[in-house]
Amino acid sequence: MLPVRRLLLLPLLLVLSLTACAERQKDTSAESANTDGFPVELRPEGAPAITLEERPERIVSLSPATTETLYAVGAGDQVVAVDEMSTVPEEAPRTQMSGLNPDPEQLASYDPDLVIVDSDTDGKLTEALDKAGIQTLVLPAPQTLESMYAQFELIGEATGHAEEGADLARRTREEIDKLVADVGDAGEGLDYYHELDPSYYTVTSATFIGQVYDLFGLTNIADQGDPSAHGGYPQLSAERILEADPDLIFLADTICCGQDADSVAERPGWGTLSAVQNGHVIELDDDIASRWTPRIVDFVRAVSDAVAQAA
């Protein structure tokens, strides 16, 4: 009877063996899924590459644009502190920390495993934080829309939200492309002036902001033959602007400096400008018009609407 019993037990032993094997495979798959694609090597444009061994759970952002993007890709729960200029979203843990002059000791007090900044001259901050076992990711301001999309994806990868980062880049690109396509070539032949402050600092077409206007075929009155002059941020004179008589005036100093269509019209001589007389002075949100975040779609929409009305 003993051999018969052994034969009867064989199917049961086989089932138990297969079950145990399946459980081990499930455990291995779960462990792999929990890594969220880590370790991951990040190669930001214009900054040193870094490798993150594990998903960062305590992130400090010293860049307003990065703060917005972190929340947009779903990494908000991982953010423990942001700089004083990171005003969006409202729930971000805003502090008095400066993104311009970061204090390594102050940063370390938040016990972060990743600090994100938009610049690190000579790598001094990275070196100081490295001694404390804290990694630093430098994300310089993107120079093109393509660079912005790539940065969305990189932030997703850095935080364990790679799919969300890629989706954010795709959706932002599609929305911008549609806004541009909706007005076609209506911007051809129109020129504009983009105001950064009431002292007439502006941007040229060589800047990130200027490239948004380029999408619509608009001509920048500040280019003056060399868009790269003054780093793309020249200061014009009132006489130069009056002489150019732009078709469109975009104000990116409504919040910082209280400028609007009425205050522009009250400037000496500005009431005669075509943009003023035709109601083509566009009041922008300063932050939206200066940050490389998903909200850039709102900036592009404002330009699209202005072009459609002026054509």
Short mmCIF file of C-alpha atoms in Angstrom, two decimals:
data_model
loop_
_atom_site.label_atom_id
_atom_site.label_comp_id
_atom_site.label_asym_id
_atom_site.label_seq_id
_atom_site.Cartn_x
_atom_site.Cartn_y
_atom_site.Cartn_z
CA MET A 1 0.00 0.00 0.00
CA LEU A 2 2.92 2.36 0.63
CA PRO A 3 3.82 2.79 -3.03
CA VAL A 4 0.17 3.51 -3.80
CA ARG A 5 0.05 6.21 -1.12
CA ARG A 6 3.16 7.80 -2.55
CA LEU A 7 1.58 7.83 -6.00
CA LEU A 8 -1.52 9.47 -4.59
CA LEU A 9 0.57 12.14 -2.87
CA LEU A 10 2.51 13.09 -6.01
CA PRO A 11 -0.24 15.31 -7.55
CA LEU A 12 -0.68 17.11 -4.23
CA LEU A 13 3.06 17.71 -3.87
CA LEU A 14 3.19 18.98 -7.43
CA VAL A 15 0.37 21.48 -6.75
CA LEU A 16 2.06 22.70 -3.59
CA SER A 17 5.36 23.10 -5.41
CA LEU A 18 3.79 25.09 -8.25
CA THR A 19 1.89 27.27 -5.75
CA ALA A 20 5.06 28.06 -3.83
CA CYS A 21 6.85 28.89 -7.07
CA ALA A 22 4.02 31.19 -8.13
CA GLU A 23 4.12 32.96 -4.75
CA ARG A 24 7.86 33.52 -5.07
CA GLN A 25 7.35 34.95 -8.57
CA LYS A 26 4.55 37.20 -7.24
CA ASP A 27 6.78 38.45 -4.42
CA THR A 28 9.59 39.16 -6.86
CA SER A 29 7.23 41.02 -9.22
CA ALA A 30 5.82 43.08 -6.35
CA GLU A 31 9.31 43.94 -5.16
CA SER A 32 10.25 44.98 -8.69
CA ALA A 33 7.09 47.09 -9.06
CA ASN A 34 7.82 48.87 -5.79
CA THR A 35 11.11 50.19 -7.16
CA ASP A 36 9.17 52.40 -9.60
CA GLY A 37 11.91 52.09 -12.21
CA PHE A 38 14.79 52.77 -9.84
CA PRO A 39 17.70 53.09 -9.91
CA VAL A 40 17.38 55.74 -12.61
CA GLU A 41 20.00 57.91 -14.27
CA LEU A 42 18.89 61.48 -14.94
CA ARG A 43 20.62 63.64 -17.55
CA PRO A 44 19.15 67.16 -17.40
CA GLU A 45 20.06 69.48 -20.24
CA GLY A 46 22.85 71.86 -19.23
CA ALA A 47 23.48 70.25 -15.82
CA PRO A 48 25.34 67.28 -14.31
CA ALA A 49 23.80 63.83 -14.55
CA ILE A 50 22.86 62.06 -11.33
CA THR A 51 21.68 58.56 -10.42
CA LEU A 52 18.88 58.01 -7.93
CA GLU A 53 19.05 54.57 -6.37
CA GLU A 54 15.59 54.79 -4.81
CA ARG A 55 12.45 56.85 -5.22
CA PRO A 56 12.88 60.09 -3.24
CA GLU A 57 10.28 60.40 -0.50
CA ARG A 58 11.34 63.79 0.92
CA ILE A 59 11.86 66.40 -1.81
CA VAL A 60 12.75 70.07 -1.38
CA SER A 61 12.14 72.30 -4.41
CA LEU A 62 13.86 75.66 -4.71
CA SER A 63 12.40 76.40 -8.13
CA PRO A 64 8.82 77.69 -8.57
CA ALA A 65 8.52 76.08 -11.99
CA THR A 66 9.73 72.73 -10.69
CA THR A 67 7.35 72.93 -7.74
CA GLU A 68 4.38 73.29 -10.09
CA THR A 69 5.56 70.41 -12.23
CA LEU A 70 6.16 68.13 -9.24
CA TYR A 71 2.51 68.49 -8.29
CA ALA A 72 1.38 68.16 -11.90
CA VAL A 73 3.04 64.73 -12.24
CA GLY A 74 1.54 63.52 -8.96
CA ALA A 75 4.60 63.87 -6.72
CA GLY A 76 3.08 66.43 -4.37
CA ASP A 77 2.97 64.00 -1.43
CA GLN A 78 6.75 63.64 -1.68
CA VAL A 79 7.40 67.40 -1.37
CA VAL A 80 8.31 68.47 2.19
CA ALA A 81 9.38 72.09 1.55
CA VAL A 82 9.54 74.69 -1.24
CA ASP A 83 11.11 78.12 -1.62
CA GLU A 84 9.44 81.44 -0.85
CA MET A 85 8.60 82.10 -4.52
CA SER A 86 6.77 78.81 -5.07
CA THR A 87 3.24 80.19 -4.86
CA VAL A 88 1.54 77.49 -6.94
CA PRO A 89 -0.13 75.28 -5.92
CA GLU A 90 -1.46 76.78 -2.71
CA GLU A 91 -0.99 73.53 -0.77
CA ALA A 92 2.74 73.42 -1.44
CA PRO A 93 4.71 73.64 1.87
CA ARG A 94 6.05 77.13 1.29
CA THR A 95 8.92 78.39 3.45
CA GLN A 96 11.16 81.44 3.71
CA MET A 97 13.99 79.62 1.92
CA SER A 98 15.59 81.42 -0.99
CA GLY A 99 16.15 79.72 -4.31
CA LEU A 100 18.71 82.39 -5.23
CA ASN A 101 20.91 81.98 -2.14
CA PRO A 102 20.15 78.55 -0.71
CA ASP A 103 21.50 77.72 2.74
CA PRO A 104 22.73 74.08 2.91
CA GLU A 105 22.17 73.85 6.67
CA GLN A 106 18.62 75.16 6.35
CA LEU A 107 17.95 72.68 3.56
CA ALA A 108 19.36 69.79 5.60
CA SER A 109 17.00 70.63 8.45
CA TYR A 110 14.11 69.27 6.35
CA ASP A 111 15.87 65.88 6.13
CA PRO A 112 15.41 65.64 2.33
CA ASP A 113 16.70 62.83 0.17
CA LEU A 114 16.53 65.08 -2.93
CA VAL A 115 16.89 68.83 -3.42
CA ILE A 116 15.96 70.38 -6.79
CA VAL A 117 17.33 73.77 -7.84
CA ASP A 118 17.51 75.63 -11.15
CA SER A 119 21.16 76.64 -10.77
CA ASP A 120 24.22 75.72 -8.75
CA THR A 121 27.18 77.95 -9.53
CA ASP A 122 30.44 76.00 -9.36
CA GLY A 123 28.60 73.07 -7.80
CA LYS A 124 29.04 74.46 -4.29
CA LEU A 125 25.54 73.59 -3.12
CA THR A 126 25.77 70.07 -4.53
CA GLU A 127 29.09 69.55 -2.78
CA ALA A 128 27.78 70.79 0.56
CA LEU A 129 24.63 68.68 0.41
CA ASP A 130 26.55 65.63 -0.78
CA LYS A 131 28.54 65.69 2.47
CA ALA A 132 25.23 65.43 4.31
CA GLY A 133 24.15 62.49 2.14
CA ILE A 134 21.61 64.57 0.20
CA GLN A 135 21.42 64.44 -3.59
CA THR A 136 20.97 67.57 -5.68
CA LEU A 137 19.22 67.72 -9.06
CA VAL A 138 19.92 70.88 -11.07
CA LEU A 139 17.22 71.74 -13.61
CA PRO A 140 18.18 74.92 -15.51
CA ALA A 141 15.49 77.01 -17.18
CA PRO A 142 14.70 75.34 -20.52
CA GLN A 143 15.61 77.32 -23.62
CA THR A 144 12.95 75.80 -25.87
CA LEU A 145 9.52 74.22 -25.65
CA GLU A 146 11.09 70.87 -26.52
CA SER A 147 13.42 71.24 -23.55
CA MET A 148 10.42 72.01 -21.35
CA TYR A 149 8.64 68.85 -22.46
CA ALA A 150 11.81 66.84 -21.77
CA GLN A 151 11.99 68.37 -18.29
CA PHE A 152 8.41 67.31 -17.54
CA GLU A 153 9.39 63.75 -18.41
CA LEU A 154 12.59 63.92 -16.37
CA ILE A 155 10.76 65.16 -13.26
CA GLY A 156 8.37 62.25 -13.67
CA GLU A 157 11.27 59.81 -13.86
CA ALA A 158 13.03 61.39 -10.88
CA THR A 159 9.99 60.98 -8.63
CA GLY A 160 8.73 57.57 -9.67
CA HIS A 161 5.99 59.03 -11.87
CA ALA A 162 7.50 58.39 -15.30
CA GLU A 163 4.18 57.65 -17.01
CA GLU A 164 2.57 60.76 -15.56
CA GLY A 165 5.53 62.91 -16.66
CA ALA A 166 5.37 61.57 -20.20
CA ASP A 167 1.61 62.08 -20.29
CA LEU A 168 1.97 65.66 -19.03
CA ALA A 169 4.49 66.43 -21.77
CA ARG A 170 2.24 64.88 -24.43
CA ARG A 171 -0.90 66.70 -23.32
CA THR A 172 0.85 70.05 -23.02
CA ARG A 173 2.35 69.68 -26.49
CA GLU A 174 -1.01 68.73 -28.00
CA GLU A 175 -2.84 71.66 -26.38
CA ILE A 176 -0.23 74.15 -27.56
CA ASP A 177 -0.18 72.72 -31.08
CA LYS A 178 -3.97 72.99 -31.28
CA LEU A 179 -3.99 76.62 -30.10
CA VAL A 180 -1.43 77.51 -32.74
CA ALA A 181 -3.26 75.60 -35.46
CA ASP A 182 -6.56 77.29 -34.58
CA VAL A 183 -5.30 80.70 -35.74
CA GLY A 184 -3.26 79.44 -38.68
CA ASP A 185 -1.13 82.18 -40.24
CA ALA A 186 -3.18 85.03 -38.75
CA GLY A 187 -0.11 86.32 -36.90
CA GLU A 188 1.93 86.88 -40.01
CA GLY A 189 2.57 90.60 -40.52
CA LEU A 190 1.75 91.52 -36.91
CA ASP A 191 4.40 92.80 -34.48
CA TYR A 192 4.40 92.96 -30.70
CA TYR A 193 6.02 94.31 -27.55
CA HIS A 194 6.27 92.14 -24.42
CA GLU A 195 6.76 94.21 -21.26
CA LEU A 196 8.55 92.79 -18.21
CA ASP A 197 8.37 95.96 -16.14
CA PRO A 198 7.39 99.65 -16.53
CA SER A 199 11.01 100.61 -17.23
CA TYR A 200 10.60 98.89 -20.61
CA TYR A 201 12.68 95.76 -20.06
CA THR A 202 11.50 93.21 -22.56
CA VAL A 203 12.35 89.93 -24.30
CA THR A 204 13.58 89.12 -27.79
CA SER A 205 12.68 86.17 -29.97
CA ALA A 206 15.88 84.44 -28.77
CA THR A 207 14.32 83.77 -25.35
CA PHE A 208 12.00 81.00 -24.21
CA ILE A 209 9.15 83.52 -24.01
CA GLY A 210 9.98 84.90 -27.44
CA GLN A 211 9.75 81.44 -28.95
CA VAL A 212 6.14 81.19 -27.85
CA TYR A 213 5.34 84.26 -29.93
CA ASP A 214 7.35 82.81 -32.81
CA LEU A 215 4.87 79.93 -32.96
CA PHE A 216 2.33 82.43 -34.26
CA GLY A 217 4.65 84.13 -36.76
CA LEU A 218 4.69 87.41 -34.80
CA THR A 219 7.53 89.92 -35.21
CA ASN A 220 9.28 91.16 -32.07
CA ILE A 221 10.05 94.90 -32.08
CA ALA A 222 12.92 94.30 -29.63
CA ASP A 223 14.99 92.09 -31.93
CA GLN A 224 16.58 95.04 -33.73
CA GLY A 225 18.74 92.84 -35.93
CA ASP A 226 20.33 90.86 -33.07
CA PRO A 227 17.89 88.92 -30.86
CA SER A 228 20.78 87.58 -28.75
CA ALA A 229 21.98 91.03 -27.67
CA HIS A 230 21.77 91.71 -23.93
CA GLY A 231 21.13 88.03 -23.33
CA GLY A 232 17.74 88.39 -25.00
CA TYR A 233 16.48 90.82 -22.33
CA PRO A 234 17.13 94.37 -23.56
CA GLN A 235 15.76 97.59 -22.16
CA LEU A 236 13.99 99.70 -24.75
CA SER A 237 13.27 103.40 -24.62
CA ALA A 238 9.78 104.82 -24.75
CA GLU A 239 10.76 106.55 -27.99
CA ARG A 240 11.78 103.22 -29.55
CA ILE A 241 8.44 101.64 -28.66
CA LEU A 242 6.45 104.62 -29.90
CA GLU A 243 8.39 104.60 -33.15
CA ALA A 244 7.77 100.87 -33.67
CA ASP A 245 4.03 101.28 -32.98
CA PRO A 246 3.40 97.58 -32.22
CA ASP A 247 0.13 95.94 -33.19
CA LEU A 248 0.03 94.04 -29.89
CA ILE A 249 1.28 94.89 -26.40
CA PHE A 250 1.58 92.10 -23.84
CA LEU A 251 1.93 93.14 -20.21
CA ALA A 252 3.79 90.69 -17.96
CA ASP A 253 3.97 93.23 -15.14
CA THR A 254 0.35 93.32 -14.03
CA ILE A 255 0.98 91.68 -10.64
CA CYS A 256 4.45 92.93 -9.80
CA CYS A 257 3.88 96.49 -10.93
CA GLY A 258 0.14 97.05 -11.26
CA GLN A 259 0.18 97.71 -15.00
CA ASP A 260 -2.92 97.38 -17.14
CA ALA A 261 -4.43 98.70 -20.36
CA ASP A 262 -5.54 101.94 -18.66
CA SER A 263 -2.14 102.72 -17.14
CA VAL A 264 -0.47 102.09 -20.50
CA ALA A 265 -2.86 104.44 -22.26
CA GLU A 266 -2.00 107.16 -19.73
CA ARG A 267 1.71 107.07 -20.49
CA PRO A 268 2.90 110.14 -22.44
CA GLY A 269 2.30 109.51 -26.14
CA TRP A 270 1.17 105.91 -25.72
CA GLY A 271 -2.47 106.75 -26.33
CA THR A 272 -1.64 107.10 -30.02
CA LEU A 273 -0.27 103.58 -30.37
CA SER A 274 -2.21 101.21 -32.62
CA ALA A 275 -2.36 98.53 -29.90
CA VAL A 276 -3.88 100.99 -27.45
CA GLN A 277 -6.38 102.50 -29.88
CA ASN A 278 -7.51 99.10 -31.15
CA GLY A 279 -7.83 97.52 -27.71
CA HIS A 280 -4.96 95.12 -28.22
CA VAL A 281 -3.18 95.57 -24.91
CA ILE A 282 -3.18 92.12 -23.29
CA GLU A 283 -2.85 91.79 -19.52
CA LEU A 284 -0.97 88.62 -18.60
CA ASP A 285 -0.40 86.87 -15.29
CA ASP A 286 3.28 87.55 -14.52
CA ASP A 287 3.94 84.02 -13.26
CA ILE A 288 2.23 82.25 -16.15
CA ALA A 289 4.17 84.31 -18.66
CA SER A 290 7.53 83.62 -17.05
CA ARG A 291 7.48 80.03 -15.79
CA TRP A 292 8.08 76.87 -17.80
CA THR A 293 5.20 74.92 -16.26
CA PRO A 294 2.06 73.21 -17.55
CA ARG A 295 0.32 76.58 -17.10
CA ILE A 296 2.23 77.84 -20.12
CA VAL A 297 -0.81 76.62 -22.03
CA ASP A 298 -2.71 79.57 -20.53
CA PHE A 299 -0.03 81.94 -21.83
CA VAL A 300 -0.20 80.41 -25.30
CA ARG A 301 -4.00 80.66 -25.19
CA ALA A 302 -3.79 84.38 -24.37
CA VAL A 303 -1.48 84.95 -27.33
CA SER A 304 -3.70 82.87 -29.60
CA ASP A 305 -6.79 84.84 -28.61
CA ALA A 306 -4.97 88.15 -29.10
CA VAL A 307 -3.78 87.17 -32.56
CA ALA A 308 -7.25 86.03 -33.58
CA GLN A 309 -8.74 89.37 -32.47
CA ALA A 310 -6.04 91.50 -34.12
CA ALA A 311 -6.04 89.69 -37.46
#
